[in-house]
Short mmCIF file of C-alpha atoms in Angstrom, two decimals:
data_model
loop_
_atom_site.label_atom_id
_atom_site.label_comp_id
_atom_site.label_asym_id
_atom_site.label_seq_id
_atom_site.Cartn_x
_atom_site.Cartn_y
_atom_site.Cartn_z
CA MET A 1 90.10 132.75 83.71
CA ALA A 2 89.59 129.19 85.08
CA LYS A 3 91.94 126.49 83.76
CA LYS A 4 90.35 123.95 81.73
CA ILE A 5 90.37 120.39 83.30
CA TYR A 6 90.12 117.39 80.77
CA ASP A 7 89.09 114.28 81.59
CA VAL A 8 92.27 112.59 79.94
CA LEU A 9 95.33 114.00 78.76
CA ILE A 10 97.02 111.75 75.89
CA VAL A 11 100.82 112.42 75.18
CA GLY A 12 101.30 111.09 71.71
CA SER A 13 99.32 110.48 68.52
CA GLY A 14 100.71 107.22 66.66
CA HIS A 15 98.82 104.19 66.86
CA SER A 16 98.58 103.90 70.69
CA GLY A 17 97.72 107.45 71.31
CA GLY A 18 95.19 107.35 68.15
CA MET A 19 93.41 104.05 69.50
CA ALA A 20 93.32 105.61 73.24
CA ALA A 21 91.27 108.72 71.73
CA HIS A 22 89.32 106.56 69.77
CA THR A 23 88.34 104.46 72.27
CA LEU A 24 87.89 107.10 75.13
CA THR A 25 85.91 109.70 73.10
CA GLU A 26 83.43 106.80 71.93
CA LYS A 27 82.85 106.40 75.72
CA GLY A 28 81.91 110.28 76.07
CA VAL A 29 85.22 111.13 77.63
CA SER A 30 86.96 114.44 77.12
CA CYS A 31 90.59 114.29 75.67
CA LEU A 32 93.28 116.37 75.18
CA MET A 33 96.19 115.29 72.61
CA LEU A 34 99.49 116.71 72.87
CA ASN A 35 101.96 116.10 70.07
CA ALA A 36 105.61 117.09 69.64
CA GLY A 37 105.33 117.62 66.06
CA PRO A 38 103.13 119.23 63.21
CA VAL A 39 100.22 117.94 61.43
CA ALA A 40 101.71 116.84 57.79
CA ASP A 41 100.10 119.15 55.30
CA PHE A 42 100.98 116.95 51.97
CA GLU A 43 99.71 119.79 49.56
CA LYS A 44 101.65 122.48 51.11
CA ASP A 45 104.71 120.93 52.14
CA ARG A 46 105.49 118.27 49.37
CA THR A 47 107.24 118.98 46.23
CA THR A 48 108.56 116.81 43.26
CA LYS A 49 112.12 117.37 42.35
CA ALA A 50 114.52 115.29 40.42
CA ALA A 51 117.49 113.55 42.06
CA HIS A 52 119.92 115.70 39.74
CA GLU A 53 118.39 118.89 41.20
CA LEU A 54 119.24 118.09 44.93
CA PRO A 55 122.67 119.01 46.59
CA TYR A 56 123.32 115.39 47.56
CA ARG A 57 121.81 113.81 44.57
CA GLY A 58 119.10 112.21 46.89
CA PHE A 59 121.19 110.25 49.17
CA GLY A 60 121.25 112.98 51.86
CA LYS A 61 123.65 115.23 53.77
CA PRO A 62 126.31 112.99 55.38
CA GLY A 63 125.94 112.63 59.18
CA GLU A 64 122.24 114.38 59.10
CA HIS A 65 120.55 111.22 60.33
CA PRO A 66 123.18 108.67 61.54
CA HIS A 67 120.75 106.19 62.95
CA ILE A 68 118.15 106.07 60.57
CA PHE A 69 118.86 103.93 57.55
CA GLN A 70 115.54 104.99 55.78
CA ALA A 71 116.29 108.55 55.76
CA ASN A 72 117.43 110.23 52.47
CA GLU A 73 117.22 113.68 50.82
CA PHE A 74 113.62 112.89 49.47
CA ASN A 75 112.35 112.47 52.95
CA ALA A 76 114.79 113.81 55.50
CA ASN A 77 112.61 116.21 57.19
CA THR A 78 109.92 113.39 58.17
CA TRP A 79 112.41 112.05 60.78
CA VAL A 80 113.44 113.43 64.15
CA ASN A 81 116.26 115.93 63.77
CA GLU A 82 118.98 114.26 66.13
CA LYS A 83 120.72 117.63 66.70
CA GLU A 84 117.64 118.87 68.19
CA ALA A 85 116.41 115.89 70.01
CA PRO A 86 120.00 113.84 70.40
CA TYR A 87 120.34 110.74 72.40
CA SER A 88 123.63 108.95 73.47
CA HIS A 89 124.92 105.42 73.68
CA ASP A 90 128.34 103.54 74.16
CA LYS A 91 130.79 103.83 71.52
CA ASP A 92 130.92 99.96 71.41
CA ALA A 93 127.24 99.48 71.55
CA PRO A 94 125.28 101.41 68.86
CA TYR A 95 121.23 101.76 68.94
CA ASN A 96 119.02 102.83 66.30
CA TRP A 97 116.29 105.10 67.57
CA VAL A 98 114.07 106.32 64.73
CA ARG A 99 111.61 108.68 65.48
CA VAL A 100 108.74 110.60 63.74
CA ARG A 101 106.88 113.69 65.37
CA LEU A 102 104.52 114.47 62.77
CA LEU A 103 100.79 113.91 63.89
CA GLY A 104 100.33 109.97 63.66
CA GLY A 105 104.00 109.40 64.43
CA ARG A 106 105.27 106.20 63.12
CA SER A 107 101.81 104.80 62.16
CA LEU A 108 102.19 106.61 58.93
CA PHE A 109 105.26 104.62 57.89
CA TRP A 110 104.97 100.95 59.34
CA ALA A 111 105.13 98.06 57.11
CA ARG A 112 101.28 97.14 57.99
CA GLN A 113 102.51 93.65 59.26
CA SER A 114 99.94 92.32 61.58
CA PHE A 115 100.28 89.66 64.08
CA ARG A 116 99.03 88.43 67.45
CA LEU A 117 101.23 87.37 70.13
CA SER A 118 100.80 83.84 71.22
CA ASP A 119 100.89 82.14 74.69
CA TYR A 120 104.46 80.99 73.55
CA GLU A 121 105.12 85.06 74.18
CA PHE A 122 102.84 85.82 76.81
CA LYS A 123 103.75 82.81 78.83
CA ALA A 124 107.37 82.61 77.71
CA ALA A 125 108.62 82.02 81.34
CA ASP A 126 106.22 78.95 81.89
CA HIS A 127 107.60 77.15 78.63
CA ASP A 128 111.31 77.75 78.76
CA GLY A 129 112.30 79.35 82.49
CA PHE A 130 113.71 82.57 81.14
CA GLY A 131 112.55 85.64 82.48
CA ASP A 132 108.79 86.43 83.41
CA ASN A 133 105.47 85.90 82.14
CA TRP A 134 102.92 88.76 81.18
CA PRO A 135 100.19 88.98 83.79
CA ILE A 136 97.70 88.61 80.80
CA GLY A 137 97.59 85.86 78.06
CA LEU A 138 96.05 85.57 74.57
CA ALA A 139 92.66 84.93 75.98
CA ASP A 140 92.70 88.26 77.58
CA LEU A 141 93.64 90.02 74.28
CA ASP A 142 91.68 87.86 71.97
CA PRO A 143 88.27 90.13 71.72
CA PHE A 144 90.40 93.44 71.45
CA TYR A 145 92.74 91.87 68.78
CA SER A 146 89.56 90.88 66.86
CA ARG A 147 88.23 94.41 67.05
CA VAL A 148 91.26 95.98 66.00
CA GLU A 149 91.61 93.67 63.04
CA ALA A 150 88.30 94.60 61.91
CA GLN A 151 88.88 98.15 62.17
CA PHE A 152 92.34 98.01 60.38
CA LYS A 153 91.18 95.46 57.94
CA VAL A 154 93.76 92.66 58.26
CA VAL A 155 94.06 90.16 55.61
CA GLY A 156 95.77 86.80 56.23
CA ARG A 157 95.09 82.90 56.08
CA LYS A 158 94.11 81.07 58.59
CA GLU A 159 96.37 78.11 59.80
CA GLY A 160 95.35 76.91 63.13
CA TRP A 161 98.82 76.85 64.69
CA LYS A 162 99.44 77.75 68.46
CA GLN A 163 102.46 79.71 67.69
CA PHE A 164 100.82 81.90 64.78
CA PRO A 165 97.34 82.72 66.28
CA ASP A 166 94.65 83.14 63.63
CA GLY A 167 92.80 86.34 63.63
CA ASN A 168 89.78 88.10 62.57
CA PHE A 169 90.78 88.38 58.84
CA VAL A 170 88.68 90.23 56.38
CA SER A 171 88.93 89.15 52.70
CA GLY A 172 92.07 89.38 50.65
CA PRO A 173 92.67 91.85 47.84
CA ALA A 174 91.03 91.13 44.66
CA GLY A 175 92.95 89.46 42.02
CA ALA A 176 95.52 87.89 44.13
CA SER A 177 97.38 85.53 41.94
CA ALA A 178 98.40 81.91 42.53
CA ASP A 179 101.51 80.77 43.61
CA SER A 180 104.51 80.69 40.99
CA GLU A 181 106.65 77.81 40.35
CA CYS A 182 109.19 79.11 42.46
CA VAL A 183 106.89 79.61 45.60
CA LYS A 184 105.65 75.99 45.16
CA ARG A 185 109.08 74.64 45.27
CA LEU A 186 110.22 76.93 48.10
CA THR A 187 107.01 75.52 50.03
CA ALA A 188 107.70 71.86 49.16
CA ALA A 189 111.25 72.10 50.44
CA ALA A 190 110.23 73.82 53.65
CA GLN A 191 107.30 71.35 54.21
CA LYS A 192 109.94 68.45 53.77
CA MET A 193 112.17 69.83 56.43
CA GLY A 194 109.03 69.94 58.82
CA TYR A 195 108.20 73.85 58.60
CA GLY A 196 104.80 75.23 58.20
CA VAL A 197 104.46 77.94 55.56
CA SER A 198 101.84 80.40 55.32
CA ARG A 199 101.47 83.93 53.92
CA MET A 200 101.97 87.32 55.31
CA ARG A 201 99.51 89.12 57.37
CA ALA A 202 98.98 92.70 56.86
CA ALA A 203 96.38 95.54 57.54
CA MET A 204 94.92 96.94 54.24
CA GLY A 205 93.41 100.11 56.30
CA ASP A 206 91.85 102.64 54.12
CA GLY A 207 93.64 103.00 50.65
CA GLY A 208 96.64 101.16 51.71
CA LEU A 209 97.29 103.62 54.78
CA ALA A 210 96.46 102.28 58.37
CA SER A 211 97.37 104.77 60.49
CA SER A 212 96.20 106.76 63.59
CA VAL A 213 95.29 109.75 61.33
CA ASN A 214 92.90 107.92 59.11
CA LEU A 215 91.58 105.23 61.35
CA CYS A 216 91.45 106.63 64.57
CA LEU A 217 91.79 110.28 65.01
CA PRO A 218 88.80 111.44 62.59
CA GLY A 219 86.21 109.80 64.38
CA ALA A 220 87.52 110.82 67.78
CA VAL A 221 87.74 114.52 66.52
CA GLU A 222 84.13 113.93 65.09
CA THR A 223 82.69 113.30 68.56
CA GLY A 224 83.77 116.67 69.82
CA LYS A 225 85.59 115.23 72.82
CA LEU A 226 89.08 115.58 71.60
CA ASP A 227 91.21 118.53 71.29
CA ILE A 228 94.72 118.20 69.69
CA VAL A 229 97.56 120.49 70.07
CA PRO A 230 100.55 120.10 67.72
CA ASN A 231 104.08 121.43 68.29
CA ALA A 232 103.69 120.47 72.20
CA VAL A 233 107.22 118.94 73.50
CA VAL A 234 106.07 117.58 77.07
CA ARG A 235 108.64 118.30 79.57
CA GLU A 236 107.36 116.39 82.52
CA ILE A 237 104.09 115.24 84.49
CA LYS A 238 102.62 117.72 87.35
CA ILE A 239 102.04 115.82 90.50
CA ASP A 240 99.32 117.28 92.93
CA ARG A 241 101.22 117.71 96.16
CA ASN A 242 97.91 117.37 98.05
CA THR A 243 96.59 114.01 96.39
CA GLY A 244 99.88 112.37 95.08
CA LYS A 245 98.18 112.03 91.70
CA ALA A 246 99.09 113.58 88.11
CA ALA A 247 97.50 116.79 87.78
CA GLY A 248 98.45 117.15 84.08
CA VAL A 249 101.92 118.28 82.15
CA CYS A 250 104.32 121.19 81.48
CA PHE A 251 105.18 121.36 77.78
CA VAL A 252 107.29 123.64 75.60
CA GLU A 253 105.79 124.80 72.22
CA ARG A 254 108.18 123.70 70.06
CA HIS A 255 108.85 127.11 67.73
CA SER A 256 108.37 129.72 70.45
CA ARG A 257 110.12 127.72 73.31
CA ARG A 258 107.46 129.12 75.67
CA GLU A 259 106.59 126.88 78.86
CA MET A 260 102.88 125.92 78.95
CA GLU A 261 100.88 123.54 81.07
CA ALA A 262 97.83 121.43 80.58
CA TYR A 263 95.42 119.68 83.02
CA ALA A 264 93.58 116.37 83.19
CA LYS A 265 92.16 113.96 85.59
CA VAL A 266 94.25 111.38 84.06
CA VAL A 267 97.48 111.22 81.98
CA VAL A 268 97.91 108.87 79.22
CA LEU A 269 101.41 108.06 77.97
CA ALA A 270 101.53 107.09 74.36
CA ALA A 271 104.58 108.84 72.96
CA GLY A 272 106.48 105.49 72.01
CA THR A 273 108.44 102.99 74.39
CA LEU A 274 111.57 105.36 75.13
CA GLU A 275 109.97 108.99 75.05
CA SER A 276 107.15 107.75 77.41
CA THR A 277 109.71 106.31 79.75
CA ARG A 278 112.07 109.33 79.48
CA LEU A 279 109.12 111.55 80.39
CA LEU A 280 108.41 109.22 83.63
CA LEU A 281 112.23 109.31 84.33
CA ASN A 282 112.43 113.18 83.92
CA SER A 283 109.17 113.39 86.14
CA GLY A 284 111.01 111.25 88.81
CA ILE A 285 107.85 109.22 89.25
CA CYS A 286 106.61 105.61 88.73
CA ASN A 287 109.66 103.72 89.85
CA SER A 288 109.32 102.43 93.17
CA SER A 289 109.92 98.95 91.76
CA GLY A 290 113.48 100.23 90.11
CA ALA A 291 112.28 98.50 86.83
CA LEU A 292 111.56 101.91 84.78
CA GLY A 293 113.78 101.91 82.04
CA ARG A 294 114.88 98.39 82.62
CA TYR A 295 114.33 95.26 80.25
CA LEU A 296 114.61 97.29 76.74
CA PHE A 297 114.43 94.77 73.88
CA ASP A 298 113.08 94.80 70.14
CA GLN A 299 113.27 92.03 67.20
CA GLN A 300 116.58 91.43 65.71
CA TYR A 301 117.16 91.55 61.97
CA GLY A 302 120.15 90.97 59.98
CA ALA A 303 120.67 87.34 58.88
CA THR A 304 119.93 86.98 55.11
CA VAL A 305 120.14 84.39 52.59
CA VAL A 306 119.78 85.13 48.88
CA ALA A 307 119.88 82.31 45.94
CA ALA A 308 118.83 82.32 42.52
CA MET A 309 116.34 80.04 40.55
CA PRO A 310 118.43 78.75 37.88
CA GLU A 311 115.55 78.32 35.45
CA ALA A 312 114.57 82.23 35.82
CA MET A 313 118.20 83.34 35.04
CA ASN A 314 119.46 85.12 32.17
CA GLY A 315 115.77 86.74 31.34
CA LYS A 316 114.61 83.22 30.93
CA ALA A 317 111.75 83.43 33.30
CA ARG A 318 108.25 83.13 31.66
CA PRO A 319 104.84 84.07 33.22
CA GLY A 320 103.95 82.20 36.42
CA MET A 321 107.62 80.75 37.09
CA ILE A 322 108.76 83.26 39.76
CA GLY A 323 107.26 86.02 41.91
CA GLY A 324 105.26 86.17 45.26
CA GLY A 325 106.47 85.25 48.86
CA VAL A 326 105.99 82.76 51.63
CA PHE A 327 106.06 83.33 55.30
CA ILE A 328 107.39 80.66 57.93
CA PRO A 329 106.37 81.56 61.17
CA ARG A 330 108.36 80.57 64.32
CA PHE A 331 108.81 76.71 64.47
CA GLN A 332 111.80 76.45 66.91
CA ASN A 333 111.64 75.29 70.71
CA LEU A 334 107.99 74.71 70.50
CA ASP A 335 108.32 71.09 71.72
CA GLN A 336 109.75 71.26 75.09
CA SER A 337 111.39 67.85 74.23
CA ARG A 338 113.44 69.32 71.64
CA LYS A 339 115.74 72.03 72.48
CA LEU A 340 118.22 73.89 70.51
CA ASN A 341 121.34 75.82 71.57
CA PHE A 342 119.30 79.02 71.89
CA LEU A 343 115.76 80.17 73.69
CA ARG A 344 112.87 81.29 71.81
CA GLY A 345 112.66 81.36 68.19
CA TYR A 346 112.29 83.36 64.81
CA ALA A 347 110.24 83.77 61.94
CA MET A 348 111.49 83.92 57.81
CA PRO A 349 109.76 86.18 55.54
CA MET A 350 110.80 85.29 51.74
CA GLY A 351 110.31 87.11 48.74
CA THR A 352 110.95 85.60 45.11
CA GLY A 353 111.46 87.38 41.47
CA SER A 354 113.88 90.23 42.88
CA SER A 355 117.33 91.23 41.29
CA PRO A 356 120.47 90.98 43.48
CA ASP A 357 122.27 94.19 44.99
CA ALA A 358 125.38 95.01 43.33
CA LYS A 359 127.43 94.58 46.67
CA TYR A 360 127.25 90.97 46.35
CA PHE A 361 129.36 90.45 43.63
CA PRO A 362 133.32 90.91 43.75
CA ALA A 363 133.38 92.71 40.32
CA TYR A 364 132.94 96.25 38.88
CA GLY A 365 132.04 97.78 35.44
CA ALA A 366 131.26 95.46 32.57
CA GLU A 367 131.94 92.20 34.46
CA LEU A 368 129.54 93.51 37.35
CA GLN A 369 126.73 94.71 35.07
CA LYS A 370 127.12 91.14 33.23
CA LEU A 371 126.44 89.39 36.37
CA LEU A 372 123.44 91.73 37.24
CA ASP A 373 121.75 91.13 34.06
CA THR A 374 122.53 87.17 34.42
CA TYR A 375 120.67 87.18 37.94
CA ALA A 376 117.96 89.99 37.36
CA GLY A 377 114.70 89.02 38.43
CA ALA A 378 115.94 85.51 39.58
CA CYS A 379 116.54 85.72 43.23
CA ILE A 380 114.88 84.51 46.24
CA GLN A 381 115.67 86.53 49.33
CA GLY A 382 114.90 85.51 53.02
CA GLY A 383 115.63 87.09 56.46
CA ILE A 384 114.75 86.92 60.07
CA TYR A 385 112.58 88.54 62.49
CA GLY A 386 113.86 87.11 65.63
CA GLU A 387 112.97 87.47 69.24
CA VAL A 388 115.20 89.31 71.78
CA LEU A 389 115.32 88.39 75.22
CA PRO A 390 114.45 90.89 77.73
CA ARG A 391 117.52 91.42 80.04
CA LYS A 392 117.56 93.68 83.06
CA GLU A 393 121.05 95.16 82.04
CA ASN A 394 119.59 96.77 78.85
CA HIS A 395 118.37 99.99 79.94
CA VAL A 396 118.04 103.42 79.51
CA ARG A 397 118.70 106.36 81.88
CA ILE A 398 118.73 110.13 81.96
CA HIS A 399 122.04 111.71 80.48
CA LYS A 400 124.01 113.70 83.26
CA THR A 401 124.23 116.56 81.22
CA GLY A 402 122.58 116.06 77.71
CA ARG A 403 119.73 118.28 76.69
CA ASP A 404 117.68 118.53 73.67
CA ALA A 405 116.78 121.74 71.86
CA TRP A 406 114.05 122.48 74.43
CA GLY A 407 116.17 122.04 77.56
CA ILE A 408 114.72 118.69 78.15
CA PRO A 409 117.22 115.98 79.71
CA THR A 410 118.16 113.37 77.01
CA LEU A 411 118.37 109.53 77.20
CA HIS A 412 121.54 107.35 77.41
CA ILE A 413 120.51 103.74 75.87
CA GLU A 414 122.37 101.01 76.95
CA ALA A 415 121.51 97.86 74.99
CA ARG A 416 123.67 94.93 73.74
CA TYR A 417 122.52 91.55 72.11
CA SER A 418 123.60 88.33 73.64
CA GLU A 419 124.89 85.19 72.48
CA ASN A 420 121.34 83.78 72.24
CA GLU A 421 120.30 86.41 69.61
CA ARG A 422 123.88 85.39 67.51
CA LEU A 423 123.07 81.74 67.90
CA MET A 424 119.60 82.40 66.57
CA ALA A 425 120.77 84.29 63.58
CA GLN A 426 123.15 81.38 62.68
CA HIS A 427 120.58 79.13 62.86
CA ALA A 428 118.37 80.80 60.54
CA ALA A 429 120.76 81.39 57.95
CA ASP A 430 121.90 77.77 58.10
CA THR A 431 118.03 76.65 57.91
CA MET A 432 117.59 79.01 54.73
CA GLU A 433 120.49 77.81 52.84
CA GLU A 434 119.35 74.40 53.65
CA MET A 435 116.01 75.08 52.26
CA TYR A 436 117.22 76.82 48.98
CA LYS A 437 119.57 74.14 48.18
CA SER A 438 116.71 71.33 48.74
CA ALA A 439 114.50 73.46 46.42
CA GLY A 440 117.32 73.56 43.45
CA PHE A 441 118.29 76.98 43.83
CA GLU A 442 121.56 78.40 43.57
CA LEU A 443 123.14 80.16 46.63
CA LEU A 444 124.60 83.59 46.13
CA VAL A 445 124.91 85.28 49.73
CA LYS A 446 124.66 83.97 53.18
CA SER A 447 125.31 86.72 56.19
CA THR A 448 124.58 85.60 59.66
CA ALA A 449 125.23 89.37 60.51
CA VAL A 450 123.01 90.67 63.52
CA ASN A 451 121.82 94.41 62.76
CA PRO A 452 122.44 96.79 65.88
CA PRO A 453 119.71 96.79 68.66
CA GLY A 454 116.56 99.63 67.54
CA TYR A 455 117.15 98.58 63.92
CA SER A 456 113.80 96.84 63.59
CA ILE A 457 112.17 100.05 65.12
CA HIS A 458 110.03 97.96 67.53
CA GLU A 459 111.65 99.00 70.71
CA LEU A 460 109.78 97.60 73.58
CA GLY A 461 110.01 97.26 77.61
CA THR A 462 111.21 99.71 80.03
CA ALA A 463 107.93 100.41 81.75
CA ARG A 464 106.84 96.58 81.86
CA MET A 465 103.53 95.27 83.24
CA GLY A 466 103.19 92.82 85.83
CA ASP A 467 101.24 91.72 89.01
CA ASN A 468 103.93 92.41 91.37
CA PRO A 469 104.23 96.23 92.21
CA LYS A 470 107.85 95.19 93.56
CA THR A 471 109.18 93.92 90.01
CA SER A 472 106.89 95.91 87.44
CA VAL A 473 105.89 99.47 86.68
CA LEU A 474 102.44 98.88 85.15
CA ASN A 475 99.50 96.46 86.30
CA ARG A 476 97.54 94.40 83.99
CA TRP A 477 95.60 97.34 82.79
CA ASN A 478 98.60 99.63 81.68
CA GLN A 479 98.04 101.47 84.84
CA SER A 480 100.97 102.80 86.84
CA HIS A 481 101.07 100.86 90.41
CA ASP A 482 102.47 104.08 92.08
CA ILE A 483 100.10 106.52 90.73
CA LYS A 484 96.77 105.27 89.65
CA ASN A 485 95.79 108.01 87.46
CA ILE A 486 98.71 107.32 84.81
CA PHE A 487 98.56 104.90 82.26
CA VAL A 488 101.25 103.85 79.73
CA VAL A 489 99.52 102.26 76.66
CA ASP A 490 102.55 102.00 74.06
CA GLY A 491 105.17 99.45 73.67
CA ALA A 492 106.71 100.16 76.89
CA SER A 493 104.34 98.14 78.65
CA PHE A 494 105.38 94.96 76.75
CA VAL A 495 107.14 91.97 79.16
CA THR A 496 108.32 89.79 76.01
CA GLY A 497 107.99 90.66 72.40
CA GLY A 498 108.46 87.50 70.28
CA TRP A 499 109.10 87.71 66.54
CA GLN A 500 106.19 89.55 65.59
CA ASN A 501 105.58 92.88 64.52
CA PRO A 502 104.02 94.68 67.93
CA THR A 503 101.67 96.89 66.28
CA MET A 504 98.56 94.84 66.61
CA THR A 505 99.42 94.18 70.45
CA ILE A 506 100.10 97.72 71.00
CA LEU A 507 96.61 98.68 69.51
CA ALA A 508 94.80 95.88 71.46
CA LEU A 509 96.53 96.82 74.82
CA SER A 510 95.54 100.57 74.17
CA MET A 511 91.88 99.64 73.48
CA ARG A 512 91.65 97.40 76.37
CA ALA A 513 93.47 100.05 78.78
CA SER A 514 91.22 102.66 77.46
CA GLU A 515 88.18 101.07 78.22
CA TYR A 516 89.08 100.26 81.65
CA LEU A 517 90.12 103.76 82.20
CA ALA A 518 86.73 104.74 81.14
CA GLU A 519 85.08 102.63 83.35
CA GLN A 520 87.07 103.55 86.56
CA LEU A 521 86.37 107.39 85.73
CA LYS A 522 82.71 106.55 85.84
CA LYS A 523 83.07 104.94 88.93
CA GLY A 524 84.84 107.90 90.18
CA GLU A 525 87.91 105.56 91.12
CA LEU A 526 90.64 108.00 89.07
#
């Protein structure tokens, strides 16, 4: 029986893979999608249980998911089992790698925060001299951002700020309330300090779900041009010895461990930053530059400041006094004549009307309960979305002996934050403290802690794009410099990441690369 050769084989089904399938099938391209996990069947696989019915009362089995802070006993089987699919890091350099192998991947669980990168990120090296620019800019991605925003129904408020590019926003949710007194005071304090105040930008999707499985894959399947194979753990990319091009992939069926192969004219990697890079490293390809696996970064979280609105304490909040939030986009290092002691910048999300965590008070028993009651519903909490500098020394490599449950070599991750990130966190905490005090709020907690790399679940880089094949892995179309029928359309292609959630950029890049890929296929160039 003759083997079937697809036009394109897509590894991964999250936002990047789903958008690739959506875009390519619209162009009449036949696609095969391989996903490492199953299709979620919520009717069959989901049950309702009270916490007291669970062995660990909902907290989860100790040590089962050591790097996944979202995991608990209610959702433990959602996340990748780290015993089946381990990775390693140095003891003094922890890294949180959070993975989902259900069809749709992490697109099922993201917070839907939807930002564009600006040319402060795309052309960051021109601005401050550190690192490298992207080979593209905002103008190149603008039409693709607009199409993605329309598809994902992004809401937001237009501001006209260069560092916070406006998008193609749809009308906001019906019945949005006016600003509370607390938000107005917070806004006034920020504006007095010279900081622009906006609102969160979010993808509304369909019914609040803005994922690959409901916005990308259904339409692709309906074309009749997409086949999806679940439980396919890809081992390596097959290279044709005669042409030097990719011919397909070898994969392992997740349950039976049966070795299988699939064939296509083009291979698109969309498995997520580290899994795509792991696959290239295990295949021994696309690394003539030596940059593959290098320049790993994400966004830093951690710095937190909590205050209370005195008028709302002791249950005295009346309607309209407190509630709602503000979003303060990057305002640091925009003017080259006013430099701080760190490079790049951060944004600050702030919510009001919350209750404090018990850990904030050095008390217990009746005393603790009284404090919790006093501050219940009266708190303002702010944090940081901070840019992390891409550094060559932060990298991933194949572990010499580590293997996963399917015999595939695992990753060793070596990533550390620098003094730049620590100084940025300190500045953010100081800024929030000053803002809260100016607004007349009572300070409760101030933390300058920086969470471990990976905590944001926004791992980026390791297969960066660039115009120079000697210093980058991909070209401006997310296409391998070394093997032209291999494309990487997820976060691995990023050169910088800014403070922004990267999802809109990943989607826009995948759409752009896929349209280019379809054109090249039509011309017979691949």
